[in-house]
Coordinates of C-alpha atoms in Angstrom, one line a residue:
X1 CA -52.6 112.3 -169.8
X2 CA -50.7 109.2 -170.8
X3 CA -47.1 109.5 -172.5
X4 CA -46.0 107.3 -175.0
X5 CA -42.7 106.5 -174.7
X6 CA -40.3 105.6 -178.3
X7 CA -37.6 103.8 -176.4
X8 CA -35.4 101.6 -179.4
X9 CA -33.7 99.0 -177.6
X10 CA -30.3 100.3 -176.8
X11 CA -27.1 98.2 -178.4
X12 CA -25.2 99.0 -175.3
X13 CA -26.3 97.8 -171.6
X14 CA -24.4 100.4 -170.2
X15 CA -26.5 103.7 -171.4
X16 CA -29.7 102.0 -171.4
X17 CA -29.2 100.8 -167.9
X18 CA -28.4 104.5 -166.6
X19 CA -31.3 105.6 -169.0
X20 CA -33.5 103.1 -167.5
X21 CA -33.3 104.8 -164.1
X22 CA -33.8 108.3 -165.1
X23 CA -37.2 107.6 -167.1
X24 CA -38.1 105.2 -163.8
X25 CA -38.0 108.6 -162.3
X26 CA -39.5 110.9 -164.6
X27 CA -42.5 108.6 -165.8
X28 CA -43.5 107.7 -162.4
X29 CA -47.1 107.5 -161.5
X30 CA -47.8 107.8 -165.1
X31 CA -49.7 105.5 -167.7
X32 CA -47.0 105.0 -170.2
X33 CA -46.9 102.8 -173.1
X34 CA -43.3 101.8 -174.8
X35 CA -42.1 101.5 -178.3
X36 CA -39.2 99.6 -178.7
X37 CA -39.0 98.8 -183.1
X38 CA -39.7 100.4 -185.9
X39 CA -42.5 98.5 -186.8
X40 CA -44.6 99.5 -183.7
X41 CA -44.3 103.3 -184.9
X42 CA -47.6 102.9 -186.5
X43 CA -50.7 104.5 -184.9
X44 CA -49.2 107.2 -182.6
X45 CA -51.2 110.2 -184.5
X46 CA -52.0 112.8 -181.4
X47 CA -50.1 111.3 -178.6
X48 CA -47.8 112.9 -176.4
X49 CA -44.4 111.1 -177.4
X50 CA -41.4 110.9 -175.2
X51 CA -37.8 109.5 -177.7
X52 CA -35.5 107.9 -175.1
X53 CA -32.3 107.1 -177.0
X54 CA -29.6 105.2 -175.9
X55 CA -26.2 105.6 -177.4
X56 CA -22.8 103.9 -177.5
X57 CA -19.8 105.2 -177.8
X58 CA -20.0 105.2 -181.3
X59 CA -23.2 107.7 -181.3
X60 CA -25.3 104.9 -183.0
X61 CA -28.3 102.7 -182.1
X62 CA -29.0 100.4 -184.7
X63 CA -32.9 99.8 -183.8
X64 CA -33.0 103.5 -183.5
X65 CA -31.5 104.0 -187.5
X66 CA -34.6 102.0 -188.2
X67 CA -36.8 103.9 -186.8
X68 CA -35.6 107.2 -188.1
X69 CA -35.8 105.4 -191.8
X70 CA -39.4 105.0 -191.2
X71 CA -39.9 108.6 -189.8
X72 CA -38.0 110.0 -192.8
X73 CA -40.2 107.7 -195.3
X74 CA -43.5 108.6 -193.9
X75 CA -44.4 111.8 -193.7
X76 CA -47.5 111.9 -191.9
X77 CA -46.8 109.0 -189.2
X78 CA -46.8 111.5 -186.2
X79 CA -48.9 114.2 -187.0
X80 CA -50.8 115.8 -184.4
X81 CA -48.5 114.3 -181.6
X82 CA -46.6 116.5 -179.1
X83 CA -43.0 115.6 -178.1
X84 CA -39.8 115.8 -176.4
X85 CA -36.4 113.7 -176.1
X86 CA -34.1 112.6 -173.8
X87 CA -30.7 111.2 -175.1
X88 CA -28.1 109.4 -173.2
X89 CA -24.7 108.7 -174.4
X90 CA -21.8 107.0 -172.8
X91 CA -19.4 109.7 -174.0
X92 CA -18.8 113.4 -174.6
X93 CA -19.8 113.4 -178.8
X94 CA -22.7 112.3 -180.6
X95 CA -25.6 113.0 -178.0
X96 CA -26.4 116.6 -179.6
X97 CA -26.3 115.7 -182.6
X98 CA -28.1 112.9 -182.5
X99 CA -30.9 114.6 -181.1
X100 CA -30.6 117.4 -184.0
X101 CA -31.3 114.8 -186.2
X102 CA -34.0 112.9 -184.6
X103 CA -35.8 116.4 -183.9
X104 CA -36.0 117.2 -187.3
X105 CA -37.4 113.6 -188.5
X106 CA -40.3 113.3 -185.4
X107 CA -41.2 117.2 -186.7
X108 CA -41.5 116.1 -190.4
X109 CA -43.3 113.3 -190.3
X110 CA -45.6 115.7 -188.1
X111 CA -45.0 115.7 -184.6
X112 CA -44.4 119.6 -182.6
X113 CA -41.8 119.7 -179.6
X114 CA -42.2 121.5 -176.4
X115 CA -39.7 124.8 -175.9
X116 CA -36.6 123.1 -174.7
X117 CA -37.3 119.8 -175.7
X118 CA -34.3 117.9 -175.2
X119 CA -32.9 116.8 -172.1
X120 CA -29.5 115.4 -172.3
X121 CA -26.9 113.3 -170.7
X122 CA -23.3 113.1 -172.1
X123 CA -21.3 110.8 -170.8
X124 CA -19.7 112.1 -167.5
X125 CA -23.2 114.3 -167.2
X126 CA -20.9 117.5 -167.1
X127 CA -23.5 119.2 -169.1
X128 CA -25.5 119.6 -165.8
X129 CA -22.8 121.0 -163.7
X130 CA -24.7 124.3 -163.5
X131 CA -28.3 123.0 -163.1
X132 CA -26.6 120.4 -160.0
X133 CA -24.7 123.8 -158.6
X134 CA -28.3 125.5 -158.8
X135 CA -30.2 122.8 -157.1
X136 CA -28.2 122.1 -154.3
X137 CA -27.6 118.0 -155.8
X138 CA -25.0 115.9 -157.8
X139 CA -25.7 115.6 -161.6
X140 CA -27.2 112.4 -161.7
X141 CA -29.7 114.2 -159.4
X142 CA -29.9 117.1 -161.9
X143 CA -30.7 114.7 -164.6
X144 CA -33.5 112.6 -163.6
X145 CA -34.9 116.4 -162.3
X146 CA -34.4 117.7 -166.0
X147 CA -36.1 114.8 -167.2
X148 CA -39.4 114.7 -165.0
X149 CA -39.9 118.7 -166.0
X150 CA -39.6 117.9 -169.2
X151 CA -42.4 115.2 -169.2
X152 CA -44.7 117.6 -166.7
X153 CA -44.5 120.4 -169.4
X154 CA -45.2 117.6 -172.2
X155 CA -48.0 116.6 -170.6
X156 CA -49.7 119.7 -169.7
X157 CA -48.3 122.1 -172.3
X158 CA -51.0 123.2 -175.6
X159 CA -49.7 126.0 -178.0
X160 CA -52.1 129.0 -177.3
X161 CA -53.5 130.3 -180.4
X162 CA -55.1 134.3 -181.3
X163 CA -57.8 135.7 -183.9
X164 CA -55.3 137.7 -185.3
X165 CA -51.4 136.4 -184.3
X166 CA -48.4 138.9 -184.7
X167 CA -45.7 137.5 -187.0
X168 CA -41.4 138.6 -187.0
X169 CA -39.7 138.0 -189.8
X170 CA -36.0 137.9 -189.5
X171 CA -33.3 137.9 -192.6
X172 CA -30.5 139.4 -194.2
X173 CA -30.8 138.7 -197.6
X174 CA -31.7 140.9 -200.7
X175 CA -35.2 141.2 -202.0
X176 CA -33.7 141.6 -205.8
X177 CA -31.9 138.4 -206.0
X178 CA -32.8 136.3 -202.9
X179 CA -35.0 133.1 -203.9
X180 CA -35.8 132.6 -200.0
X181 CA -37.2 136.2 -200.1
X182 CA -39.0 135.2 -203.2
X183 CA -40.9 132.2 -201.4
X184 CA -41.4 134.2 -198.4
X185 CA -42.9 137.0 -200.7
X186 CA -45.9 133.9 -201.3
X187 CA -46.2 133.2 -197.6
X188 CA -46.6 136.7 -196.7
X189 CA -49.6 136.7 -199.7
X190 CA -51.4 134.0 -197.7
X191 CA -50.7 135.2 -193.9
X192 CA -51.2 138.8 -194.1
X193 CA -55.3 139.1 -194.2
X194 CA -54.7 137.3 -191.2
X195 CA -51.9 137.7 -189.2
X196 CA -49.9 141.3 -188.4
X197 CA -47.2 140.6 -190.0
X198 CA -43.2 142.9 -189.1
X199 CA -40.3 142.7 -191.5
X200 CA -36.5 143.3 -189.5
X201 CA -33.6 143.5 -192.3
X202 CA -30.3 142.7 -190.4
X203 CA -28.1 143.7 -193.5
X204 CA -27.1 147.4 -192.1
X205 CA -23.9 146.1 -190.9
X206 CA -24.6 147.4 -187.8
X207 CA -25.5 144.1 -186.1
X208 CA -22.6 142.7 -183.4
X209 CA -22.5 139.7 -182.3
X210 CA -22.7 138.3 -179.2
X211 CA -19.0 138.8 -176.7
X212 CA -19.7 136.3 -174.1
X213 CA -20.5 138.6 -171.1
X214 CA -20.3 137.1 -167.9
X215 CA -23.9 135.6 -166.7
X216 CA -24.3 138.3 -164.2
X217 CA -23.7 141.1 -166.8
X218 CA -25.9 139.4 -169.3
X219 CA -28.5 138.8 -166.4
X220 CA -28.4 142.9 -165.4
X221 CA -29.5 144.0 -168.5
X222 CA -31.6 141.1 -169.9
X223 CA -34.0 141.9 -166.8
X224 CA -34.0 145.6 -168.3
X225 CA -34.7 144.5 -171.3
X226 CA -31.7 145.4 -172.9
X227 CA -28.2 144.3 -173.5
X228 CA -24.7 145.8 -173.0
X229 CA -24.0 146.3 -176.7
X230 CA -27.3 148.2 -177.1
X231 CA -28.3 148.8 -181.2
X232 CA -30.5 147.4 -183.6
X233 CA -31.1 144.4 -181.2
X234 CA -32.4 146.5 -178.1
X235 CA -34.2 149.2 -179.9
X236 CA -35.8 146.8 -182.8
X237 CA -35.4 143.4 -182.3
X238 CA -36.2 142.8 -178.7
X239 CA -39.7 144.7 -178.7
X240 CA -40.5 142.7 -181.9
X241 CA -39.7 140.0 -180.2
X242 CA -41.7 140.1 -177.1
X243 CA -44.7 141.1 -179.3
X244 CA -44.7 138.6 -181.9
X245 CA -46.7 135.0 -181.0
X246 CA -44.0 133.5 -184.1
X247 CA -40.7 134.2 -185.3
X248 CA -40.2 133.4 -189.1
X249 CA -36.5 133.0 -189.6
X250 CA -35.8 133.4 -193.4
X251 CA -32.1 131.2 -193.9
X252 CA -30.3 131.2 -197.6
X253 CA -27.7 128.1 -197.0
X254 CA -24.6 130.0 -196.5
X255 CA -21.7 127.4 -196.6
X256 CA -24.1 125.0 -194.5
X257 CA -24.6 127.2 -192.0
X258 CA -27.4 129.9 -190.9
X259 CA -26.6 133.4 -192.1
X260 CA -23.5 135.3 -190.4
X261 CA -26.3 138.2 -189.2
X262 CA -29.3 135.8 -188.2
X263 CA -26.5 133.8 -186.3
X264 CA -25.6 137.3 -184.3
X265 CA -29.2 137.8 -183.9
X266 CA -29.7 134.7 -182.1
X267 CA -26.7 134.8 -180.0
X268 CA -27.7 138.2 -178.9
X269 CA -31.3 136.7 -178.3
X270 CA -29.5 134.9 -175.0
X271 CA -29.8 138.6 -172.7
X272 CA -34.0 138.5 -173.4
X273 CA -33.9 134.8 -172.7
X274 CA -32.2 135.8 -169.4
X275 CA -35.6 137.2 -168.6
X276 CA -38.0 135.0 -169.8
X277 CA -38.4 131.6 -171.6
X278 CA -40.4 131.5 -175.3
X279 CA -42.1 128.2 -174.3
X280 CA -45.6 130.4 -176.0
X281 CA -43.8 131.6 -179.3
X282 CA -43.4 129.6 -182.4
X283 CA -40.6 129.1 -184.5
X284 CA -40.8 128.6 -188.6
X285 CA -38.4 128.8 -191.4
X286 CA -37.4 128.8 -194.8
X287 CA -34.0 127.4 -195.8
X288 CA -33.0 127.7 -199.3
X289 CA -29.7 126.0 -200.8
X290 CA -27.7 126.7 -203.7
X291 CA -27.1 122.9 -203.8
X292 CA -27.3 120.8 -200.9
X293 CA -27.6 121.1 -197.3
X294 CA -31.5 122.7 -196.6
X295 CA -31.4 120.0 -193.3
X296 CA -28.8 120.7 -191.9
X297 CA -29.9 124.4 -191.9
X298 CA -33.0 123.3 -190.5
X299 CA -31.7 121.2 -187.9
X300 CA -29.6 124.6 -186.5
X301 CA -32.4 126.4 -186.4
X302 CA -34.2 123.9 -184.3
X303 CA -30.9 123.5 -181.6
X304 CA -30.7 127.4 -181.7
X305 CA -34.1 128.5 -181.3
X306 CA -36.1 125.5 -180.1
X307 CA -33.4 123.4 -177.7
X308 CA -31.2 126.5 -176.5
X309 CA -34.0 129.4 -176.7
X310 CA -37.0 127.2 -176.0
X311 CA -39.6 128.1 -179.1
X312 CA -42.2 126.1 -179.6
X313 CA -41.4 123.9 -182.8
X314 CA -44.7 123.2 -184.7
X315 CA -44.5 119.9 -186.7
X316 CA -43.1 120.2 -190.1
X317 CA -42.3 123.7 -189.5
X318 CA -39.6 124.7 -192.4
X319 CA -40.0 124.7 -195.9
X320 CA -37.0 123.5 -197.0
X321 CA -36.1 123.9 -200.9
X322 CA -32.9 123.8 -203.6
X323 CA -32.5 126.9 -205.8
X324 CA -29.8 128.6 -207.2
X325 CA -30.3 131.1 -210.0
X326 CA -32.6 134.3 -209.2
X327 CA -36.2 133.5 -209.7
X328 CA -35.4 129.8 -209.6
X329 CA -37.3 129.0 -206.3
X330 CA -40.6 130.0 -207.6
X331 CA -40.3 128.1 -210.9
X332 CA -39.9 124.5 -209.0
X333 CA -42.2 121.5 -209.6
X334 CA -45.0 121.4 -207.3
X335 CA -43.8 124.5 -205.8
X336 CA -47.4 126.0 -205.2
X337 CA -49.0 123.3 -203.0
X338 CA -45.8 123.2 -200.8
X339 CA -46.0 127.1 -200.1
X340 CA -49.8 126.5 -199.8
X341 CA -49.2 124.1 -197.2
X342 CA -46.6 125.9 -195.1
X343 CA -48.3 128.8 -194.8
X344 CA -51.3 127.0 -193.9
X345 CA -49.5 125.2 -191.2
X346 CA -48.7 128.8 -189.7
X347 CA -52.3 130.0 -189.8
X348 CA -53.1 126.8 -188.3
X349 CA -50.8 127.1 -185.4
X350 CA -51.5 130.5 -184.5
X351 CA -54.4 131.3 -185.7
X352 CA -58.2 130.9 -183.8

């Protein structure tokens, strides 16, 4: 399978020439066909797409800003394509972030990411210190080997689908005044003749967050399929979890950030991750704001769950609205056809 690669000539010689070696190593022995401007962006509808972006020291590539414009203006330029990025800066800031953002355009304008879709490489490459210790090489070595697994799972990887998909549903909001629970009360109309469908509340107070244990701790009791600090997480969570093909993450906009108990949650995710990746589980959401601020919701979820836990991202994969007021949600213009289309996007992901 050929990879096409979105490369947008770098402003800076210096990361694209470091860049330039790792993709010679990645994309060897492959057909590959590059796209360097905006304008070239047309046409890519069911390709497997690789975004190589350089960065300065500033965090910005100018051709790349054109680009995203275009991705951000055209909703359906990607869709059916499969993808994954690899983003090279030549200092310690910008790289993950930049990559939040440029997830989040590809999937909107239609394209799905791989579990674990970003490969990156700050600056001094510190970031791969582990992975270097782990393979017995340096991290330059590290990096061009994170980058060629990435592109052999692009390549090979398809989303499995079932006749009859199990769903999770994670929040902690209130189904009395919540206007995310009121949209997800019309998804769940639509989904449950077809999919089995589990509801987990983490409201109890009962949730703690993630401590930090040491990997080895972490290790010992993710490969018993628990965790040190036990609870709700090991007795509910964890077998929903395994069993569900998609997680539906449900995320009122609490002071641009992802609720305080669906953060906890997915810190305390990291001791099942211990013992195996999510690289055949989906990941949706719905992000409501009072205000402002739906994206930048979104684009947590996708470096919690999609680049840190590995979940499959499906394109376009949060419904992303402004409400403030109770029963606002459901009373928006045009309202009906957007929760008609992202909960057909679930049934088509998962469903046979």
């Amino acid at each position: 399978m050929s990879i096409t690669l979105i490369y947008p000539t770098p402003d800076v010689g210096w990361a694209g020439q470091r860049l330039d070696g790792v993709l010679k190593h990645a994309l060897a022995g492959r057909e590959v066909c590059t796209v360097r401007r905006a304008e070239e962006l047309s046409g890519l509808e069911g390709l497997r797409l690789l975004l190589a972006l350089p960065l300065g020291d500033t965090g910005v590539n100018l051709e790349y800003m054109r680009m995203l414009a275009r991705l951000r203006k055209e909703p359906n330029l990607l869709d059916g394509c499969t993808g994954g990025l690899i983003v090279d800066g030549a200092g310690e800031l910008y790289t993950k972030s930049a990559a939040a953002e440029a997830a989040l355009a590809l999937n909107m304008a239609g394209c799905a990411l791989v579990g674990r879709p970003l490969v990156e490489g700050t600056g001094s490459l510190a970031n791969f210190a582990v992975q270097a210790k782990n393979l017995g090489t340096d991290l330059m070595g590290a990096y061009r080997h994170a980058a060629a697994e990435l592109v052999e799972r692009m390549e090979i990887f398809s989303f499995p689908r079932k006749e009859r998909p199990q769903v999770l549903v994670l929040h902690a909001s209130s189904h009395h005044t919540s206007n995310t629970m009121d949209l997800w009360s019309k998804v769940r109309e639509r989904l449950e003749n077809r999919c089995g469908l589990q509801e987990i509340g983490l409201r109890n107070g009962t949730l703690s967050d993630c401590s930090g244990c040491p990997y080895t701790m972490c290790l010992h009791f993710g490969e018993r399929g628990g965790c040190f600090y036990g609870g709700g997480m090991q007795d509910e969570v964890y077998p929903a979890v395994r069993a569900a093909d998609a997680l539906v993450l449900l995320c009122p906009n609490y002071n641009d950030a992802l609720p305080a108990n669906l953060s906890a949650c997915i810190n305390r995710l990291t001791a099942l991750f211990r013992q195996t990746r999510f690289y055949d589980k989906s990941v949706f959401a719905i992000a409501v704001s009072g205000y402002s601020g739906g994206d930048t919701v979104a684009r947590q979820v996708i470096d919690a769950m999609s680049m840190n836990k590995s979940f499959y991202l499906p394109r376009r994969f949060a419904l992303i609205e402004t409400a403030n007021s109770p029963g606002e949600a459901l009373s928006l213009p045009g309202i009906d056809e957007r929760l008609e289309g992202f909960s057909q996007n679930i049934l088509d992901t998962l469903c046979l």
